Amino acid sequence: MKNRVICDKNFLLGEVDPRVFGSFAEHMGRVIYSGIYEPEHVTADEDGFRQDVMNAVRDMKISAVRYPGGNFVSSYHWEDGVGPKEKRPRKLELAWKAVETNEFGTGEFIKWIRKAEAEPIFTVNLGTRGVEEALQYLEYCNFPGGTSYSDRRIEYGDTEPYKVNMWCLGNEMDGEWQMGHKTSREYGRLAAETGRAMKRLDPEIELIACGSSLSSMQTFPEWDLEVLEQTYDVIDYLALHQYYGGQELGTANFLAQTLDMENYIQTVKAAATVVKAKKRSEKTIKFSMDEWGVWANPADTVNDEVREQPWRRAPAISEQIYTMEDALLFAGMQMVILRNADVIRIACQALITNVSACIMTEKNGEMWLQTTYYPFCYFSNYGRGTVLETKAEGPCYNCDLFSNVPYVDHVAVWNQEEHEIAVFFVNRHETEAMEVDIELTGFACGQIKESVTLSAKDKKTTNQKDHRAVIPKENKRVAVEKESIHAELPAFSFNVIRVEVL
């Protein structure tokens, strides 16, 4: 089957903000403890950070990490995670029904994120707390000194302010599962008042308000309209969260869910445009997709695990194992984020280790990489620059959920500094390879820098037992001419073609 993709040097979608290659570290399951932090591990450094994980994070070029939640944050007291570790309280953590020791907290995260060479994104508790506690946390983190909370940070060994620039105003407050769940009006007013106070303390910070937690929420998009109405003049970004499961619906439906993600973003974009016009504002709100990923377990699995054995320390919950099939939806979701680079400026793949993660660890043992690790790594390393507007022709299919689903999904990114174009493809067809001609109008093509494919004989293949069962391999069926590329994409595969351009 043949496909045609047309790119033109003069038609651009938007610059890729490096922060779209972010991740998320929540106090959930083994994300923190025995994930990124395990002092007893053979690879641990002087701060207790696993260096095998750190190296994998650096290879991914993760740009930003959101912390400490997530559902966890909505009953979290940040004060419990600072100061001498031996004096920190053990607390009952309500979101995941665990015991939180607080041995890893704000200072530890700042040390870790600096070593990971990424930016921090902090979330304040607007579930069980409010304006005052958010201000105290901001003062602790960002004020130079000479005040109660900034001096407490200095006393605990961090003389320089953390300079945390990005702050989320709560987490998923539209969800009935959230501690302190609120209506859109209640949350919008609290977020606005909290944001105003925080920006009075530190005018340089950027604020992210909670949008709808999923496109399937009954309150979507009314929630987004109301929250934007309340917070528009205060915030800088509206948060979008999106997970997709549904493997049981069949591959055709499962992979087509990227079309829902496109519609979700366009709907929220329209809501923001309406509120902007209503307010006669010159400001344009951007978006933060600060939780996204593939959910490989039934939706209630994590709750079942928690109910069966509650109140444990860092229990191994929701440790999803990703298949080749999951990796293709994951790659498709990342393409959607890049194709909306004009409005999405922050994105955090959830989570960084062990829970719906690209990186898996064994306590006191090895680390291994899931099938989803490789698409993220290639997008993050080579998807930086300017997203090109493209036109495509090719075969489509219909399924129960969507019509006219292209078998070949794609995005093209022009990196002017590196003089290259990277074109990313997903071939959704389970049995047939796809031929594709990429026309690069206005570009003079040089040599092929790299051409790789990620595939497996069985779509349910994972890397759990054989850690190298699904890894990128060279695709030799690629040829380049003056202004075009011809490639054959293996059946059911993720592909990257990097070409030198002049």
Short mmCIF file of C-alpha atoms in Angstrom, two decimals:
data_model
loop_
_atom_site.label_atom_id
_atom_site.label_comp_id
_atom_site.label_asym_id
_atom_site.label_seq_id
_atom_site.Cartn_x
_atom_site.Cartn_y
_atom_site.Cartn_z
CA MET A 1 0.00 0.00 0.00
CA LYS A 2 1.31 3.42 -0.97
CA ASN A 3 1.27 6.66 1.00
CA ARG A 4 2.32 10.18 0.11
CA VAL A 5 3.42 12.88 2.57
CA ILE A 6 4.06 16.43 1.40
CA CYS A 7 6.16 18.86 3.47
CA ASP A 8 6.86 22.44 2.45
CA LYS A 9 9.61 24.59 3.95
CA ASN A 10 7.24 27.58 4.07
CA PHE A 11 4.41 25.90 5.99
CA LEU A 12 5.15 25.51 9.69
CA LEU A 13 2.94 24.40 12.57
CA GLY A 14 5.04 25.68 15.46
CA GLU A 15 8.24 25.51 17.45
CA VAL A 16 8.64 22.53 19.75
CA ASP A 17 9.03 23.65 23.36
CA PRO A 18 11.68 21.36 24.92
CA ARG A 19 9.43 20.99 27.97
CA VAL A 20 7.08 18.71 26.03
CA PHE A 21 9.62 15.95 26.66
CA GLY A 22 8.87 15.87 30.37
CA SER A 23 7.95 13.15 32.83
CA PHE A 24 6.22 12.78 36.17
CA ALA A 25 7.39 11.54 39.59
CA GLU A 26 4.60 10.88 42.10
CA HIS A 27 4.69 9.26 45.52
CA MET A 28 2.77 6.29 44.15
CA GLY A 29 3.82 2.66 44.39
CA ARG A 30 7.52 2.27 43.60
CA VAL A 31 7.98 5.40 41.50
CA ILE A 32 10.16 7.05 44.16
CA TYR A 33 11.23 4.34 46.58
CA SER A 34 13.27 1.65 44.75
CA GLY A 35 12.51 3.56 41.55
CA ILE A 36 14.60 6.72 41.39
CA TYR A 37 15.66 6.53 45.07
CA GLU A 38 17.17 3.45 46.72
CA PRO A 39 20.14 4.21 49.02
CA GLU A 40 20.93 0.50 49.49
CA HIS A 41 21.23 -0.21 45.77
CA VAL A 42 24.65 -1.06 44.37
CA THR A 43 24.43 1.84 41.88
CA ALA A 44 23.20 4.44 44.40
CA ASP A 45 25.20 7.65 44.68
CA GLU A 46 25.87 9.62 47.86
CA ASP A 47 22.28 10.94 47.82
CA GLY A 48 20.68 7.53 47.38
CA PHE A 49 19.77 8.02 43.71
CA ARG A 50 19.98 4.96 41.48
CA GLN A 51 22.52 5.73 38.77
CA ASP A 52 21.24 3.06 36.39
CA VAL A 53 17.92 4.91 36.37
CA MET A 54 19.63 8.30 36.20
CA ASN A 55 21.57 7.25 33.11
CA ALA A 56 18.39 6.04 31.39
CA VAL A 57 16.66 9.35 32.24
CA ARG A 58 19.55 11.33 30.78
CA ASP A 59 19.54 9.20 27.63
CA MET A 60 15.84 10.02 27.26
CA LYS A 61 16.74 13.72 27.52
CA ILE A 62 13.84 14.29 29.88
CA SER A 63 13.45 18.05 30.06
CA ALA A 64 11.11 18.58 33.04
CA VAL A 65 9.59 16.46 35.81
CA ARG A 66 6.37 17.14 37.69
CA TYR A 67 6.36 16.44 41.45
CA PRO A 68 5.04 15.29 44.01
CA GLY A 69 1.68 14.38 42.41
CA GLY A 70 -0.72 13.47 41.14
CA ASN A 71 -3.48 12.27 43.44
CA PHE A 72 -0.88 12.06 46.20
CA VAL A 73 -0.56 15.84 46.44
CA SER A 74 -4.19 16.48 47.38
CA SER A 75 -3.63 15.47 51.00
CA TYR A 76 0.13 16.09 51.15
CA HIS A 77 1.80 18.39 53.68
CA TRP A 78 5.00 19.57 52.03
CA GLU A 79 6.48 20.37 55.47
CA ASP A 80 6.61 16.63 56.21
CA GLY A 81 9.24 16.15 53.48
CA VAL A 82 11.82 18.72 54.59
CA GLY A 83 14.36 18.88 57.42
CA PRO A 84 16.33 16.08 59.09
CA LYS A 85 15.10 12.73 57.81
CA GLU A 86 15.09 11.15 61.26
CA LYS A 87 12.55 13.74 62.40
CA ARG A 88 10.17 13.46 59.46
CA PRO A 89 6.78 11.93 60.29
CA ARG A 90 5.40 8.68 58.94
CA LYS A 91 1.95 9.46 57.56
CA LEU A 92 -1.04 7.60 56.21
CA GLU A 93 -1.23 8.52 52.53
CA LEU A 94 -4.87 8.55 51.43
CA ALA A 95 -4.70 8.54 47.62
CA TRP A 96 -3.03 5.13 47.34
CA LYS A 97 -3.64 3.92 50.92
CA ALA A 98 0.05 3.63 51.71
CA VAL A 99 2.40 4.62 54.52
CA GLU A 100 4.55 7.57 53.48
CA THR A 101 7.87 7.80 55.33
CA ASN A 102 8.74 11.21 53.85
CA GLU A 103 12.41 10.27 53.63
CA PHE A 104 12.30 11.62 50.07
CA GLY A 105 10.90 15.14 49.85
CA THR A 106 11.41 18.55 48.30
CA GLY A 107 15.14 18.91 48.89
CA GLU A 108 15.85 15.39 47.68
CA PHE A 109 13.81 15.97 44.53
CA ILE A 110 15.66 19.21 43.78
CA LYS A 111 18.99 17.40 44.11
CA TRP A 112 17.74 14.60 41.86
CA ILE A 113 16.32 16.90 39.17
CA ARG A 114 19.51 18.90 39.00
CA LYS A 115 21.53 15.73 38.51
CA ALA A 116 19.02 14.64 35.86
CA GLU A 117 19.60 18.02 34.13
CA ALA A 118 15.88 18.78 33.96
CA GLU A 119 13.49 21.46 35.22
CA PRO A 120 11.17 20.97 38.21
CA ILE A 121 7.39 21.40 38.02
CA PHE A 122 5.83 21.56 41.49
CA THR A 123 2.22 20.96 42.41
CA VAL A 124 0.50 22.56 45.41
CA ASN A 125 -2.22 20.92 47.45
CA LEU A 126 -5.56 22.55 46.66
CA GLY A 127 -7.50 19.52 47.83
CA THR A 128 -7.23 19.60 51.62
CA ARG A 129 -5.24 22.86 51.80
CA GLY A 130 -5.27 26.25 50.10
CA VAL A 131 -3.80 29.70 49.57
CA GLU A 132 -1.74 29.98 52.75
CA GLU A 133 0.04 26.65 52.42
CA ALA A 134 0.79 27.28 48.75
CA LEU A 135 2.39 30.61 49.64
CA GLN A 136 4.46 29.01 52.37
CA TYR A 137 5.72 26.33 49.98
CA LEU A 138 6.62 28.94 47.35
CA GLU A 139 8.43 31.03 49.96
CA TYR A 140 10.35 27.98 51.16
CA CYS A 141 11.44 27.13 47.62
CA ASN A 142 12.06 30.45 45.93
CA PHE A 143 12.64 33.28 48.42
CA PRO A 144 16.35 34.08 48.97
CA GLY A 145 16.27 34.30 52.77
CA GLY A 146 15.48 36.39 55.80
CA THR A 147 11.96 35.07 56.32
CA SER A 148 10.50 32.22 58.31
CA TYR A 149 10.17 29.61 55.54
CA SER A 150 13.16 30.65 53.43
CA ASP A 151 15.35 30.56 56.53
CA ARG A 152 14.06 27.09 57.27
CA ARG A 153 15.34 25.96 53.85
CA ILE A 154 18.71 27.56 54.59
CA GLU A 155 18.81 25.90 58.01
CA TYR A 156 18.25 22.54 56.32
CA GLY A 157 21.29 23.04 54.11
CA ASP A 158 20.05 24.70 50.91
CA THR A 159 21.37 28.25 51.05
CA GLU A 160 20.36 29.13 47.50
CA PRO A 161 16.69 29.29 46.46
CA TYR A 162 15.43 26.48 44.25
CA LYS A 163 13.98 28.89 41.66
CA VAL A 164 11.09 26.62 40.76
CA ASN A 165 9.42 28.37 37.86
CA MET A 166 6.44 26.11 37.03
CA TRP A 167 3.64 25.47 39.53
CA CYS A 168 0.48 23.39 39.15
CA LEU A 169 -2.54 24.68 41.07
CA GLY A 170 -3.74 21.33 42.38
CA ASN A 171 -4.33 18.08 40.56
CA GLU A 172 -7.37 16.66 38.75
CA MET A 173 -9.80 18.57 40.91
CA ASP A 174 -12.69 17.61 38.61
CA GLY A 175 -12.30 13.96 39.66
CA GLU A 176 -14.53 12.51 42.38
CA TRP A 177 -11.56 10.28 43.30
CA GLN A 178 -9.58 13.35 44.37
CA MET A 179 -9.16 14.29 48.02
CA GLY A 180 -10.96 17.64 48.30
CA HIS A 181 -12.76 17.25 44.96
CA LYS A 182 -14.50 20.47 43.97
CA THR A 183 -16.97 21.82 41.47
CA SER A 184 -15.56 23.87 38.61
CA ARG A 185 -16.73 27.09 40.24
CA GLU A 186 -15.26 26.18 43.64
CA TYR A 187 -11.96 25.12 42.14
CA GLY A 188 -11.75 28.00 39.69
CA ARG A 189 -12.14 30.59 42.43
CA LEU A 190 -9.63 28.87 44.73
CA ALA A 191 -7.10 28.48 41.89
CA ALA A 192 -7.49 32.13 40.91
CA GLU A 193 -7.01 33.42 44.46
CA THR A 194 -4.08 31.08 45.07
CA GLY A 195 -2.47 32.07 41.79
CA ARG A 196 -2.84 35.78 42.44
CA ALA A 197 -1.21 35.45 45.84
CA MET A 198 1.62 33.29 44.50
CA LYS A 199 2.40 35.73 41.71
CA ARG A 200 2.42 38.60 44.18
CA LEU A 201 5.15 36.74 46.07
CA ASP A 202 7.05 35.70 42.92
CA PRO A 203 5.89 37.43 39.70
CA GLU A 204 8.24 35.35 37.55
CA ILE A 205 6.54 32.00 38.09
CA GLU A 206 4.26 30.28 35.58
CA LEU A 207 0.99 28.76 36.75
CA ILE A 208 -0.91 25.74 35.48
CA ALA A 209 -4.60 25.29 36.33
CA CYS A 210 -6.47 21.98 36.25
CA GLY A 211 -8.43 21.32 33.09
CA SER A 212 -10.47 18.17 32.53
CA SER A 213 -8.74 14.98 33.67
CA LEU A 214 -9.90 12.94 30.65
CA SER A 215 -11.80 13.55 27.46
CA SER A 216 -14.40 11.07 28.77
CA MET A 217 -15.25 13.10 31.90
CA GLN A 218 -18.96 13.89 32.13
CA THR A 219 -18.08 17.49 33.00
CA PHE A 220 -15.90 17.97 29.89
CA PRO A 221 -15.78 20.62 28.43
CA GLU A 222 -17.98 22.65 30.81
CA TRP A 223 -15.30 22.29 33.48
CA ASP A 224 -12.68 23.85 31.23
CA LEU A 225 -14.91 26.76 30.26
CA GLU A 226 -15.71 27.60 33.89
CA VAL A 227 -12.13 27.24 35.14
CA LEU A 228 -10.85 29.40 32.29
CA GLU A 229 -13.54 31.97 33.06
CA GLN A 230 -12.35 32.16 36.68
CA THR A 231 -8.57 31.97 36.15
CA TYR A 232 -7.85 33.37 32.68
CA ASP A 233 -6.14 36.54 33.87
CA VAL A 234 -3.95 34.67 36.38
CA ILE A 235 -2.76 31.41 34.84
CA ASP A 236 -0.35 30.72 32.00
CA TYR A 237 -1.41 27.18 31.10
CA LEU A 238 -4.41 24.90 31.38
CA ALA A 239 -3.56 21.29 32.24
CA LEU A 240 -4.80 18.42 30.09
CA HIS A 241 -4.54 14.80 31.26
CA GLN A 242 -5.13 11.81 29.02
CA TYR A 243 -4.65 8.06 29.38
CA TYR A 244 -5.89 5.38 27.01
CA GLY A 245 -6.49 1.71 27.66
CA GLY A 246 -8.98 -0.44 25.81
CA GLN A 247 -6.68 -3.16 24.49
CA GLU A 248 -9.65 -5.51 24.80
CA LEU A 249 -11.48 -3.47 22.14
CA GLY A 250 -9.14 -4.80 19.48
CA THR A 251 -6.07 -3.30 17.83
CA ALA A 252 -7.95 -1.20 15.25
CA ASN A 253 -9.95 0.62 17.94
CA PHE A 254 -7.07 0.77 20.39
CA LEU A 255 -4.64 2.51 18.04
CA ALA A 256 -7.30 4.85 16.64
CA GLN A 257 -7.70 6.58 20.00
CA THR A 258 -5.16 9.18 18.95
CA LEU A 259 -8.03 10.72 16.97
CA ASP A 260 -9.88 11.25 20.24
CA MET A 261 -6.79 12.92 21.67
CA GLU A 262 -6.67 15.31 18.69
CA ASN A 263 -10.33 16.17 19.22
CA TYR A 264 -9.80 16.63 22.96
CA ILE A 265 -7.04 19.19 22.36
CA GLN A 266 -8.98 21.03 19.66
CA THR A 267 -12.06 21.23 21.89
CA VAL A 268 -10.12 22.73 24.80
CA LYS A 269 -8.37 25.07 22.38
CA ALA A 270 -11.80 26.24 21.20
CA ALA A 271 -12.94 26.73 24.80
CA ALA A 272 -9.89 28.89 25.51
CA THR A 273 -10.58 30.92 22.37
CA VAL A 274 -14.17 31.54 23.47
CA VAL A 275 -13.12 32.74 26.91
CA LYS A 276 -10.40 34.94 25.43
CA ALA A 277 -12.96 36.61 23.17
CA LYS A 278 -15.47 36.95 25.99
CA LYS A 279 -12.89 38.69 28.16
CA ARG A 280 -11.61 40.86 25.29
CA SER A 281 -8.16 39.65 26.31
CA GLU A 282 -4.92 39.94 24.37
CA LYS A 283 -3.52 36.98 26.27
CA THR A 284 -3.51 33.49 24.73
CA ILE A 285 -3.59 30.56 27.13
CA LYS A 286 -1.33 27.63 26.27
CA PHE A 287 -1.68 24.03 27.43
CA SER A 288 0.27 21.60 29.61
CA MET A 289 -0.37 17.92 28.89
CA ASP A 290 1.20 17.19 32.25
CA GLU A 291 -0.06 13.62 32.52
CA TRP A 292 -0.31 11.35 29.51
CA GLY A 293 0.29 7.72 28.71
CA VAL A 294 -1.08 4.29 27.89
CA TRP A 295 -2.99 2.44 30.58
CA ALA A 296 -2.34 -1.27 30.14
CA ASN A 297 -4.41 -2.58 33.04
CA PRO A 298 -8.18 -2.48 33.60
CA ALA A 299 -9.07 0.88 35.13
CA ASP A 300 -9.87 -0.49 38.59
CA THR A 301 -6.79 -2.73 38.90
CA VAL A 302 -4.79 -0.33 41.04
CA ASN A 303 -7.76 0.15 43.36
CA ASP A 304 -8.12 -3.62 43.76
CA GLU A 305 -4.44 -3.90 44.66
CA VAL A 306 -4.76 -1.13 47.24
CA ARG A 307 -7.93 -2.57 48.78
CA GLU A 308 -6.44 -6.03 49.19
CA GLN A 309 -3.33 -4.90 51.08
CA PRO A 310 -3.59 -1.27 52.27
CA TRP A 311 -1.16 0.79 54.35
CA ARG A 312 2.14 -0.59 53.08
CA ARG A 313 5.30 1.38 52.35
CA ALA A 314 5.86 1.85 48.61
CA PRO A 315 3.76 -1.15 47.51
CA ALA A 316 4.26 -2.57 44.03
CA ILE A 317 0.99 -1.37 42.51
CA SER A 318 -0.03 -0.81 38.89
CA GLU A 319 3.29 -2.01 37.49
CA GLN A 320 2.10 -2.18 33.93
CA ILE A 321 4.05 -4.15 31.37
CA TYR A 322 3.88 -2.65 27.90
CA THR A 323 3.58 -4.56 24.65
CA MET A 324 4.60 -3.67 21.12
CA GLU A 325 0.95 -2.73 20.56
CA ASP A 326 1.08 -0.34 23.52
CA ALA A 327 4.26 1.24 22.15
CA LEU A 328 2.49 2.16 18.91
CA LEU A 329 -0.35 3.96 20.70
CA PHE A 330 2.23 5.64 22.95
CA ALA A 331 4.15 6.86 19.88
CA GLY A 332 0.91 8.03 18.28
CA MET A 333 0.04 10.07 21.37
CA GLN A 334 3.44 11.72 21.30
CA MET A 335 2.90 12.60 17.65
CA VAL A 336 -0.37 14.32 18.59
CA ILE A 337 1.48 16.41 21.17
CA LEU A 338 4.05 17.50 18.59
CA ARG A 339 1.41 18.26 15.95
CA ASN A 340 -0.11 20.67 18.47
CA ALA A 341 3.18 22.38 19.28
CA ASP A 342 1.54 25.76 18.72
CA VAL A 343 -0.52 25.35 21.91
CA ILE A 344 1.08 22.53 23.93
CA ARG A 345 4.20 23.86 25.63
CA ILE A 346 4.61 21.34 28.46
CA ALA A 347 3.97 17.59 28.49
CA CYS A 348 4.79 14.99 31.13
CA GLN A 349 4.74 11.29 30.33
CA ALA A 350 3.40 9.47 33.37
CA LEU A 351 5.20 8.06 35.23
CA ILE A 352 9.00 8.00 35.29
CA THR A 353 9.58 4.55 36.84
CA ASN A 354 7.59 1.38 37.58
CA VAL A 355 4.01 2.75 37.41
CA SER A 356 2.87 3.10 33.76
CA ALA A 357 6.52 3.83 33.11
CA CYS A 358 9.16 3.58 30.41
CA ILE A 359 11.77 2.51 33.00
CA MET A 360 11.34 -0.53 35.25
CA THR A 361 13.44 -1.47 38.26
CA GLU A 362 13.78 -4.40 40.61
CA LYS A 363 14.38 -3.64 44.26
CA ASN A 364 18.04 -4.44 44.97
CA GLY A 365 18.21 -5.59 41.36
CA GLU A 366 18.43 -4.61 37.73
CA MET A 367 16.79 -1.96 35.60
CA TRP A 368 15.19 -2.63 32.23
CA LEU A 369 13.50 -0.60 29.51
CA GLN A 370 9.93 -1.04 28.30
CA THR A 371 8.82 -0.99 24.67
CA THR A 372 7.59 2.59 25.20
CA TYR A 373 11.05 3.81 26.18
CA TYR A 374 12.33 3.82 22.63
CA PRO A 375 9.70 6.04 20.97
CA PHE A 376 10.07 8.59 23.78
CA CYS A 377 13.85 8.50 23.45
CA TYR A 378 13.77 9.11 19.70
CA PHE A 379 11.17 11.87 19.91
CA SER A 380 13.07 13.62 22.70
CA ASN A 381 16.45 13.36 21.00
CA TYR A 382 15.37 14.16 17.45
CA GLY A 383 11.91 15.76 17.64
CA ARG A 384 13.23 19.20 18.58
CA GLY A 385 12.92 22.15 16.25
CA THR A 386 9.98 23.23 14.08
CA VAL A 387 7.03 20.99 13.31
CA LEU A 388 6.23 21.07 9.60
CA GLU A 389 2.67 21.25 8.38
CA THR A 390 2.10 18.20 6.18
CA LYS A 391 -0.50 16.88 3.77
CA ALA A 392 -0.93 13.14 3.47
CA GLU A 393 -2.63 10.70 1.15
CA GLY A 394 -2.97 7.01 1.84
CA PRO A 395 -5.22 4.11 2.77
CA CYS A 396 -7.51 4.38 5.80
CA TYR A 397 -9.71 2.03 7.79
CA ASN A 398 -12.95 2.23 9.72
CA CYS A 399 -13.53 0.73 13.17
CA ASP A 400 -16.17 0.79 15.88
CA LEU A 401 -14.91 4.03 17.42
CA PHE A 402 -13.69 6.06 14.43
CA SER A 403 -13.90 6.40 10.66
CA ASN A 404 -11.15 7.21 8.16
CA VAL A 405 -8.25 6.24 10.40
CA PRO A 406 -4.97 6.47 8.42
CA TYR A 407 -2.94 3.28 8.50
CA VAL A 408 0.15 5.48 8.50
CA ASP A 409 0.39 8.22 11.13
CA HIS A 410 3.27 10.68 10.98
CA VAL A 411 4.88 13.94 12.10
CA ALA A 412 7.88 15.80 10.63
CA VAL A 413 10.25 18.05 12.60
CA TRP A 414 12.86 20.35 11.05
CA ASN A 415 15.90 20.99 13.22
CA GLN A 416 17.56 23.99 11.60
CA GLU A 417 20.56 23.98 13.94
CA GLU A 418 21.37 20.36 13.08
CA HIS A 419 20.41 20.78 9.40
CA GLU A 420 18.13 17.77 9.48
CA ILE A 421 14.53 16.70 9.20
CA ALA A 422 13.26 13.83 11.32
CA VAL A 423 10.08 12.12 10.13
CA PHE A 424 8.33 9.80 12.57
CA PHE A 425 5.86 7.14 11.45
CA VAL A 426 3.51 4.59 12.94
CA ASN A 427 2.27 1.85 10.61
CA ARG A 428 -0.97 0.65 12.20
CA HIS A 429 -1.51 -2.19 9.72
CA GLU A 430 -1.00 -5.52 11.46
CA THR A 431 0.11 -7.55 8.44
CA GLU A 432 1.18 -5.28 5.57
CA ALA A 433 4.22 -3.10 5.06
CA MET A 434 3.54 0.41 3.83
CA GLU A 435 5.37 2.31 1.11
CA VAL A 436 5.65 6.04 1.71
CA ASP A 437 6.97 8.87 -0.43
CA ILE A 438 7.93 12.01 1.49
CA GLU A 439 8.18 15.14 -0.67
CA LEU A 440 10.31 17.85 0.93
CA THR A 441 9.48 20.96 -1.09
CA GLY A 442 12.04 23.70 -0.68
CA PHE A 443 14.63 21.44 0.90
CA ALA A 444 17.74 19.94 -0.67
CA CYS A 445 18.24 16.48 0.81
CA GLY A 446 21.64 15.17 1.74
CA GLN A 447 22.51 11.83 3.23
CA ILE A 448 20.37 9.65 5.45
CA LYS A 449 21.64 10.16 8.99
CA GLU A 450 19.63 7.35 10.53
CA SER A 451 16.69 5.09 9.73
CA VAL A 452 15.33 2.77 12.40
CA THR A 453 12.23 0.70 13.01
CA LEU A 454 10.68 -0.77 16.16
CA SER A 455 8.63 -3.90 15.57
CA ALA A 456 7.99 -7.46 16.74
CA LYS A 457 6.56 -10.66 15.26
CA ASP A 458 3.88 -10.76 17.96
CA LYS A 459 2.10 -7.52 18.84
CA LYS A 460 1.86 -8.68 22.47
CA THR A 461 5.65 -9.00 22.83
CA THR A 462 7.10 -7.25 25.89
CA ASN A 463 10.59 -6.65 27.24
CA GLN A 464 9.82 -8.11 30.67
CA LYS A 465 11.65 -11.43 30.32
CA ASP A 466 13.89 -10.77 27.36
CA HIS A 467 14.84 -7.16 27.91
CA ARG A 468 15.95 -6.81 24.29
CA ALA A 469 12.94 -8.45 22.67
CA VAL A 470 11.71 -5.11 21.27
CA ILE A 471 14.49 -2.68 20.43
CA PRO A 472 15.12 -0.33 17.47
CA LYS A 473 16.81 -1.87 14.44
CA GLU A 474 18.11 -0.38 11.22
CA ASN A 475 15.64 -0.06 8.37
CA LYS A 476 17.58 -0.42 5.13
CA ARG A 477 14.53 0.07 2.90
CA VAL A 478 14.98 3.83 2.72
CA ALA A 479 16.27 5.87 -0.23
CA VAL A 480 16.74 9.62 -0.64
CA GLU A 481 16.70 11.83 -3.74
CA LYS A 482 17.08 15.58 -4.19
CA GLU A 483 13.78 16.62 -2.60
CA SER A 484 12.21 13.35 -1.55
CA ILE A 485 12.52 10.22 0.56
CA HIS A 486 11.12 6.80 -0.28
CA ALA A 487 10.71 4.28 2.51
CA GLU A 488 9.08 0.98 3.29
CA LEU A 489 7.62 0.77 6.77
CA PRO A 490 7.36 -2.76 8.18
CA ALA A 491 3.93 -3.94 9.29
CA PHE A 492 2.90 -2.81 12.76
CA SER A 493 5.93 -0.64 13.43
CA PHE A 494 7.27 2.66 14.73
CA ASN A 495 9.83 4.30 12.44
CA VAL A 496 12.25 7.23 12.46
CA ILE A 497 13.98 8.61 9.38
CA ARG A 498 16.54 11.38 9.84
CA VAL A 499 17.79 13.13 6.71
CA GLU A 500 20.35 15.88 6.24
CA VAL A 501 18.82 18.96 4.59
CA LEU A 502 20.37 22.08 3.12
#
